[in-house]
Short mmCIF file of C-alpha atoms in Angstrom, two decimals:
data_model
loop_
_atom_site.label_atom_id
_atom_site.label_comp_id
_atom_site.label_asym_id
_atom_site.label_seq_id
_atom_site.Cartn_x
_atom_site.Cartn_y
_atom_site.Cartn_z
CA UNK A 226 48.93 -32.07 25.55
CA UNK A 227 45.34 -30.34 24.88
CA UNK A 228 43.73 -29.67 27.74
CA UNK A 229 40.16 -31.71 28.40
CA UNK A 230 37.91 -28.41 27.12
CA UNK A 231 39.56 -28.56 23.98
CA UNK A 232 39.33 -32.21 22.71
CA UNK A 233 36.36 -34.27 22.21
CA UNK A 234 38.48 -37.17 23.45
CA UNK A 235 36.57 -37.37 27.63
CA UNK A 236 34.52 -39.64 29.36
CA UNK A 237 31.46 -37.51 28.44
CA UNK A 238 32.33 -37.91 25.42
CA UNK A 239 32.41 -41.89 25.30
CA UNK A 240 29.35 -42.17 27.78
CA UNK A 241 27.06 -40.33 25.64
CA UNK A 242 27.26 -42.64 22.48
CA UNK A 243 27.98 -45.97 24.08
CA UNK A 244 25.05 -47.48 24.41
CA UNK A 245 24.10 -47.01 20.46
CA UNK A 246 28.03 -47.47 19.17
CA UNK A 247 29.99 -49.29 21.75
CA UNK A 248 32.98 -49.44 18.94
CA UNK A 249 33.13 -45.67 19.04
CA UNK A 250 32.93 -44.96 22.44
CA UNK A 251 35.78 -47.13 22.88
CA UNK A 252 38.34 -45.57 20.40
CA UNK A 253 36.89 -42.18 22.30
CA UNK A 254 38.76 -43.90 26.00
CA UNK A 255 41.70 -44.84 24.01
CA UNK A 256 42.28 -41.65 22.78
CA UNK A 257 41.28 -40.16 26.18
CA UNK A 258 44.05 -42.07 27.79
CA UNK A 259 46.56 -40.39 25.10
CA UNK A 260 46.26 -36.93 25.75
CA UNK A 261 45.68 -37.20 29.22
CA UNK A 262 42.24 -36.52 30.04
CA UNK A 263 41.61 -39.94 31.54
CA UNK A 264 43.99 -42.09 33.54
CA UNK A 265 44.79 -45.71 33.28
CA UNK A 266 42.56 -47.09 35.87
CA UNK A 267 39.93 -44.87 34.92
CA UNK A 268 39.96 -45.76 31.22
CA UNK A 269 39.38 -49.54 32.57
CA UNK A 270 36.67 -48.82 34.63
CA UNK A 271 34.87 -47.44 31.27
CA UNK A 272 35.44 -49.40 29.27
CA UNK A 273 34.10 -52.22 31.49
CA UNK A 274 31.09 -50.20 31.63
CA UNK A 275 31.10 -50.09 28.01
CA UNK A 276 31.18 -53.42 28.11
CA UNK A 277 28.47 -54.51 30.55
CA UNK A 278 25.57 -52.11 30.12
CA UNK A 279 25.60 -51.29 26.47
CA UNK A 280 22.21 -52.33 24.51
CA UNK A 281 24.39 -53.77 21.60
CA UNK A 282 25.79 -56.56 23.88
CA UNK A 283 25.55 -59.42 21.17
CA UNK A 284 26.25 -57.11 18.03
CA UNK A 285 29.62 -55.60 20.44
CA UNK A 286 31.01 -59.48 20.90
CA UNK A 287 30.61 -59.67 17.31
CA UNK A 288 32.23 -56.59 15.92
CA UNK A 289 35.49 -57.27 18.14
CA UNK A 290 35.29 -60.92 16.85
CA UNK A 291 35.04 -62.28 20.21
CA UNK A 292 32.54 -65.67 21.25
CA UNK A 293 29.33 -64.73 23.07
CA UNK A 294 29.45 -63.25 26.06
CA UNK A 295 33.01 -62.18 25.95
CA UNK A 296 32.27 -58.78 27.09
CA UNK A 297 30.34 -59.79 30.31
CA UNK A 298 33.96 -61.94 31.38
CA UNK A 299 36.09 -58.75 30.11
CA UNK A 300 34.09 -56.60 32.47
CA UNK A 301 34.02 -58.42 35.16
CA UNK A 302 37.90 -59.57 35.18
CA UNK A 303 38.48 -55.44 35.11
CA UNK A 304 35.97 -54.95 37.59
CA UNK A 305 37.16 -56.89 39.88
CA UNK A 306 40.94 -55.58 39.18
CA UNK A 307 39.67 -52.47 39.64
CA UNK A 308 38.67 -53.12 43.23
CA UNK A 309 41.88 -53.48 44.59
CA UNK A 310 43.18 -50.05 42.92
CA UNK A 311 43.61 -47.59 45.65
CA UNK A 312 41.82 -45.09 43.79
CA UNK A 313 38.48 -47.40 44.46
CA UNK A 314 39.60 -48.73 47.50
CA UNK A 315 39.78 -44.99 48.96
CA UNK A 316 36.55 -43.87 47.02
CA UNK A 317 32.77 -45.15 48.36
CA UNK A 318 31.40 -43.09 44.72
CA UNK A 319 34.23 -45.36 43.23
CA UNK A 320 33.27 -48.09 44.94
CA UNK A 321 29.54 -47.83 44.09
CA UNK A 322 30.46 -47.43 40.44
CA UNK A 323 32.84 -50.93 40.02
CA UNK A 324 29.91 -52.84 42.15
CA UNK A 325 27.49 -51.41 39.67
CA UNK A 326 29.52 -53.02 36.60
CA UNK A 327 30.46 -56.40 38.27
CA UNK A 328 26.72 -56.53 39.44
CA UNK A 329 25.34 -55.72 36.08
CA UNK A 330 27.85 -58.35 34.38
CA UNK A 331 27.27 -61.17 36.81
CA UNK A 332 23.24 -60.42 35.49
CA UNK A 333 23.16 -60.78 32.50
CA UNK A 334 25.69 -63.67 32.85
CA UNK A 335 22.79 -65.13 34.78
CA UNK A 336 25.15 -65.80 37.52
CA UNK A 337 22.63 -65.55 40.17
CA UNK A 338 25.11 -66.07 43.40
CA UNK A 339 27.37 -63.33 42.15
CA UNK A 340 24.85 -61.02 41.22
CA UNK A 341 23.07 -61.41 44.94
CA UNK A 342 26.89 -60.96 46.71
CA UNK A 343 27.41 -57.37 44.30
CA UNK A 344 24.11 -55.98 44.90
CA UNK A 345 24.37 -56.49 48.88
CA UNK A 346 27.63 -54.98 48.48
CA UNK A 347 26.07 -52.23 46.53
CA UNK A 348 23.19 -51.67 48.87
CA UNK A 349 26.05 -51.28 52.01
CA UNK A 350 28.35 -49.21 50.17
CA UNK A 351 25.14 -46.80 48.82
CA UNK A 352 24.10 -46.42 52.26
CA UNK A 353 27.63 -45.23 53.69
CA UNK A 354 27.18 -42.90 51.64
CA UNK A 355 23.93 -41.43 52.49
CA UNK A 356 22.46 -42.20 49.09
CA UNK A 357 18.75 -44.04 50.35
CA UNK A 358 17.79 -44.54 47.07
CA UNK A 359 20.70 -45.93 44.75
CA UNK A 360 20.30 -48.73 48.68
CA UNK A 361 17.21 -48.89 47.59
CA UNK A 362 17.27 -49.37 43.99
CA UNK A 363 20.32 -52.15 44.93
CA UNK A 364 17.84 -54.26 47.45
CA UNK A 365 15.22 -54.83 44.46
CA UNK A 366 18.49 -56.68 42.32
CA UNK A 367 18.87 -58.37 46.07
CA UNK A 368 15.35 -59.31 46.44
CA UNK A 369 15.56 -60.48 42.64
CA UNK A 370 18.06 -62.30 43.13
CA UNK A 371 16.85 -64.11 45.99
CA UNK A 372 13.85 -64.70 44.55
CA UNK A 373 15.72 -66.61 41.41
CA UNK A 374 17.89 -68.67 44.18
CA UNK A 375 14.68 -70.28 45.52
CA UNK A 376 13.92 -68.19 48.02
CA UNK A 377 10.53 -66.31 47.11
CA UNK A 378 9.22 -65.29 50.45
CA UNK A 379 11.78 -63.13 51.21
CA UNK A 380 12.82 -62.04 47.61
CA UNK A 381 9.18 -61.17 47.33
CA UNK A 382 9.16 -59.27 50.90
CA UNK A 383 12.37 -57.35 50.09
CA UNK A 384 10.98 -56.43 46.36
CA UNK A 385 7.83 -55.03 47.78
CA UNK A 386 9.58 -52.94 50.81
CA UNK A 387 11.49 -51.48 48.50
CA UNK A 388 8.19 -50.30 45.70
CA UNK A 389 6.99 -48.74 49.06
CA UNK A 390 9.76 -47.05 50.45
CA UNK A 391 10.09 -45.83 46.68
CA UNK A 392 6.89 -44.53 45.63
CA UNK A 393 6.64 -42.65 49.41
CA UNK A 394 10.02 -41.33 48.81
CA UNK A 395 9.67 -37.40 49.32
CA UNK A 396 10.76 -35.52 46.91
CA UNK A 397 10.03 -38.41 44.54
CA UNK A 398 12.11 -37.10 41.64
CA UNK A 399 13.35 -38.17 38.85
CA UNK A 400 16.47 -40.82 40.67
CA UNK A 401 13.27 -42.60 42.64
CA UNK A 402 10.82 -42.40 39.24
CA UNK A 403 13.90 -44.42 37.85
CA UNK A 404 14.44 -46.64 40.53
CA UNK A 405 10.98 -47.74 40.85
CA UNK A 406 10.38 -48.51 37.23
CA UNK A 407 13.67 -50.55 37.81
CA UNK A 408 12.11 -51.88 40.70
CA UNK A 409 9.18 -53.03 39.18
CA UNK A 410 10.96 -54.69 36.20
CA UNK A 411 12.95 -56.80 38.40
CA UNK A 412 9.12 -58.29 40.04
CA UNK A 413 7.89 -58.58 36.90
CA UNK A 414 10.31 -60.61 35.86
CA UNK A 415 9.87 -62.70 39.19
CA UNK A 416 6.51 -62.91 38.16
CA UNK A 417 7.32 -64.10 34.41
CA UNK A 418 9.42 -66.41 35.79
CA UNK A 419 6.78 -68.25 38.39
CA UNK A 420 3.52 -67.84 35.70
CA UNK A 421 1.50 -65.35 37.48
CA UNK A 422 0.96 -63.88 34.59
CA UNK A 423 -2.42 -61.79 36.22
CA UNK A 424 -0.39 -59.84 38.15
CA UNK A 425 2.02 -58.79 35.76
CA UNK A 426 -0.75 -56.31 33.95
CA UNK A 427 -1.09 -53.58 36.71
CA UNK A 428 2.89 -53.52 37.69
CA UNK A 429 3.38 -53.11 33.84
CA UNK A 430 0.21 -50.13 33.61
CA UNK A 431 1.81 -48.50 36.58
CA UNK A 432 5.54 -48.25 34.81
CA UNK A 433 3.66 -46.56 32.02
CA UNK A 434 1.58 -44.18 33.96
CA UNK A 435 4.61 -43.02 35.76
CA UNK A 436 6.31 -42.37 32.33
CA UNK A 437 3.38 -40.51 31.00
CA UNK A 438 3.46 -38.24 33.97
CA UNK A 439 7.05 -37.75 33.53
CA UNK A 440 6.76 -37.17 29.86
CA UNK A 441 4.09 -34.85 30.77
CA UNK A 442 5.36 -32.67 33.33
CA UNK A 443 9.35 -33.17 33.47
CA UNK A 444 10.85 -30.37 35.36
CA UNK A 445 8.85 -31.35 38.37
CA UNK A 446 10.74 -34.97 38.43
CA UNK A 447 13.97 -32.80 37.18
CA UNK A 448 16.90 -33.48 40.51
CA UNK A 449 20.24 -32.92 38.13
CA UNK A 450 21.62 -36.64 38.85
CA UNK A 451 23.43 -38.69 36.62
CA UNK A 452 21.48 -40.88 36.15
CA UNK A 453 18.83 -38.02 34.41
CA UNK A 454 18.79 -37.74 30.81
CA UNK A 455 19.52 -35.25 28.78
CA UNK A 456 16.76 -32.69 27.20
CA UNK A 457 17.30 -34.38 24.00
CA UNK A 458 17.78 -38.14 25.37
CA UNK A 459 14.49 -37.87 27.73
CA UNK A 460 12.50 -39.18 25.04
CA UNK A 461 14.60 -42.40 24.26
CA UNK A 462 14.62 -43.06 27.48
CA UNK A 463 10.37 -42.52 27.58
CA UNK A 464 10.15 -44.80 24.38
CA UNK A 465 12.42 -47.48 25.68
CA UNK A 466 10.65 -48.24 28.77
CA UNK A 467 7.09 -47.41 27.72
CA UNK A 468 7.67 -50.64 24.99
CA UNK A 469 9.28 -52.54 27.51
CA UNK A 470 6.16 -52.04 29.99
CA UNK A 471 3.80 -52.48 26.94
CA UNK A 472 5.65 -55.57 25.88
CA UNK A 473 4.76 -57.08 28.93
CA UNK A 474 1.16 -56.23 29.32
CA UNK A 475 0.36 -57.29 25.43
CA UNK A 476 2.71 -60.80 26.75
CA UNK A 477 0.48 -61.06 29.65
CA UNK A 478 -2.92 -60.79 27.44
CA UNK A 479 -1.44 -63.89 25.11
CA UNK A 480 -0.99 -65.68 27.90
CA UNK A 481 -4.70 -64.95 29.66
CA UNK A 482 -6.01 -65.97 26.21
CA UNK A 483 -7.45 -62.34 25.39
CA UNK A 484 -6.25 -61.81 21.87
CA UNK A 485 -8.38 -58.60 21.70
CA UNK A 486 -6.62 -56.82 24.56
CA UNK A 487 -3.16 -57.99 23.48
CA UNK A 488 -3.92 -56.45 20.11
CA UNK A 489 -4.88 -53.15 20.97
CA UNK A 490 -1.51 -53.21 23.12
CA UNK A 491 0.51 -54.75 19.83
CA UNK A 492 -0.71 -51.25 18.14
CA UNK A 493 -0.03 -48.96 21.08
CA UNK A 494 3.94 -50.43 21.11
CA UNK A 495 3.91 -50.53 17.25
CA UNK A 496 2.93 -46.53 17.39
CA UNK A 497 5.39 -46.22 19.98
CA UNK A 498 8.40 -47.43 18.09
CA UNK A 499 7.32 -45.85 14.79
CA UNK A 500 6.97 -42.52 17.18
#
């Protein structure tokens, strides 16, 4: 059996090209499971992330030949397994990590009640753990959530809390930068969802001003966590934001009526996705 250091059959492995080749990273767990370098349970619990949070989510249901949304039920029936496997059960890190999945799943799923019972389970089992911000990030799906179940006030209250808490976080590293941008997606969306489209445009400036300084001056927000990028994956993850956040501003124009504005932003994203 080759030892882990000498195969490129590991999680690593899989994680790193997942996102952009789901198909891939998948043969990568099955063959991880054959010469030993993952185990059974832990092979499940990646490929359910695989699953859940990779940005080919329609294209993956089709190249497996499954119906829409096939993936999101997959995940979820092996994240849900997965949390009566001893291995989780004794693990709070494990714990945090089949939450994550089933929360992300029950999302994009749209189911609302599920996703609000995951992400309170999240935010407890972060906090056992020490880890304020992963709580943190967790109470903005929570306040999200609530917000989407008809109850705005304190959606809204919980959402804002947690910007605060965020952007006063010291050290405000790289693991708060991302939660807060997180953070602030998940109101904007609360805000795209209720028409108040005016204060979309400075929650959407204030993602990219955060991104510029991080483009701009990286090893200060640099904290080692997983959730970092890589030297040569910090600029994907710049780009993909930055035309998320720009997206919604140049949206937000249309909507106000001021075609000039949302043009100038309709170049600035166009420049960022030729970049």
């Amino acid at each position: 059996m080759l030892p882990s250091k000498d195969t490129v059959y590991t999680q690593q492995a899989a994680m790193m090209v997942y996102d952009y080749d789901p198909v891939r990273a998948l043969q990568i767990v099955d063959s991880a499971v054959i010469v030993g370098n993952l185990s059974d349970w832990q092979a499940d619990k990646n490929r359910a992330r695989i699953y859940s949070q990779t940005s080919l989510r329609e294209r993956l249901d089709s190249l497996m030949h499954w119906p829409a949304d096939t993936r999101l039920d997959t995940a979820r029936a092996i994240g849900e397994r997965l949390l009566c496997h001893d291995s989780v059960k004794n693990s709070l890190e494990e714990q945090q990590n089949v939450l994550e999945i089933l929360a992300m799943a029950a999302r994009l799923k749209k189911d609302t009640v599920t996703w609000l019972q995951r992400s309170q389970q999240l935010v407890e089992v972060c906090r056992r753990q020490g880890a304020e911000t992963e709580a943190l990030r967790n109470e903005a799906e929570v306040g999200a959530a609530l917000c989407r179940m008809g109850q705005p006030n304190e959606g809204m209250t919980m959402l804002d809390s947690v910007i605060v808490s965020l952007a006063s976080s010291e050290p405000f590293r790289f693991n708060e930068l991302d939660a807060l941008v997180i953070a602030l997606k998940r109101k904007i969306g609360v805000m795209t969802a209720t028409g108040q489209t005016v204060e979309i445009l400075p929650l959407a400036r204030r993602i990219v001003t955060m991104l510029s300084d991080y483009e701009q001056h990286p090893d200060k927000y640099h904290d080692g966590t997983y959730r970092e990028p890589s030297v040569d994956r910090r600029e994907d993850y710049i780009r993909f934001y930055r035309s998320q956040a720009e997206n919604f501003i140049a949206t937000a124009y249309a909507d106000l009526g001021k075609t000039g504005d949302m043009q100038a932003t309709f170049e600035r994203l166009e420049n960022i996705i030729i970049d």
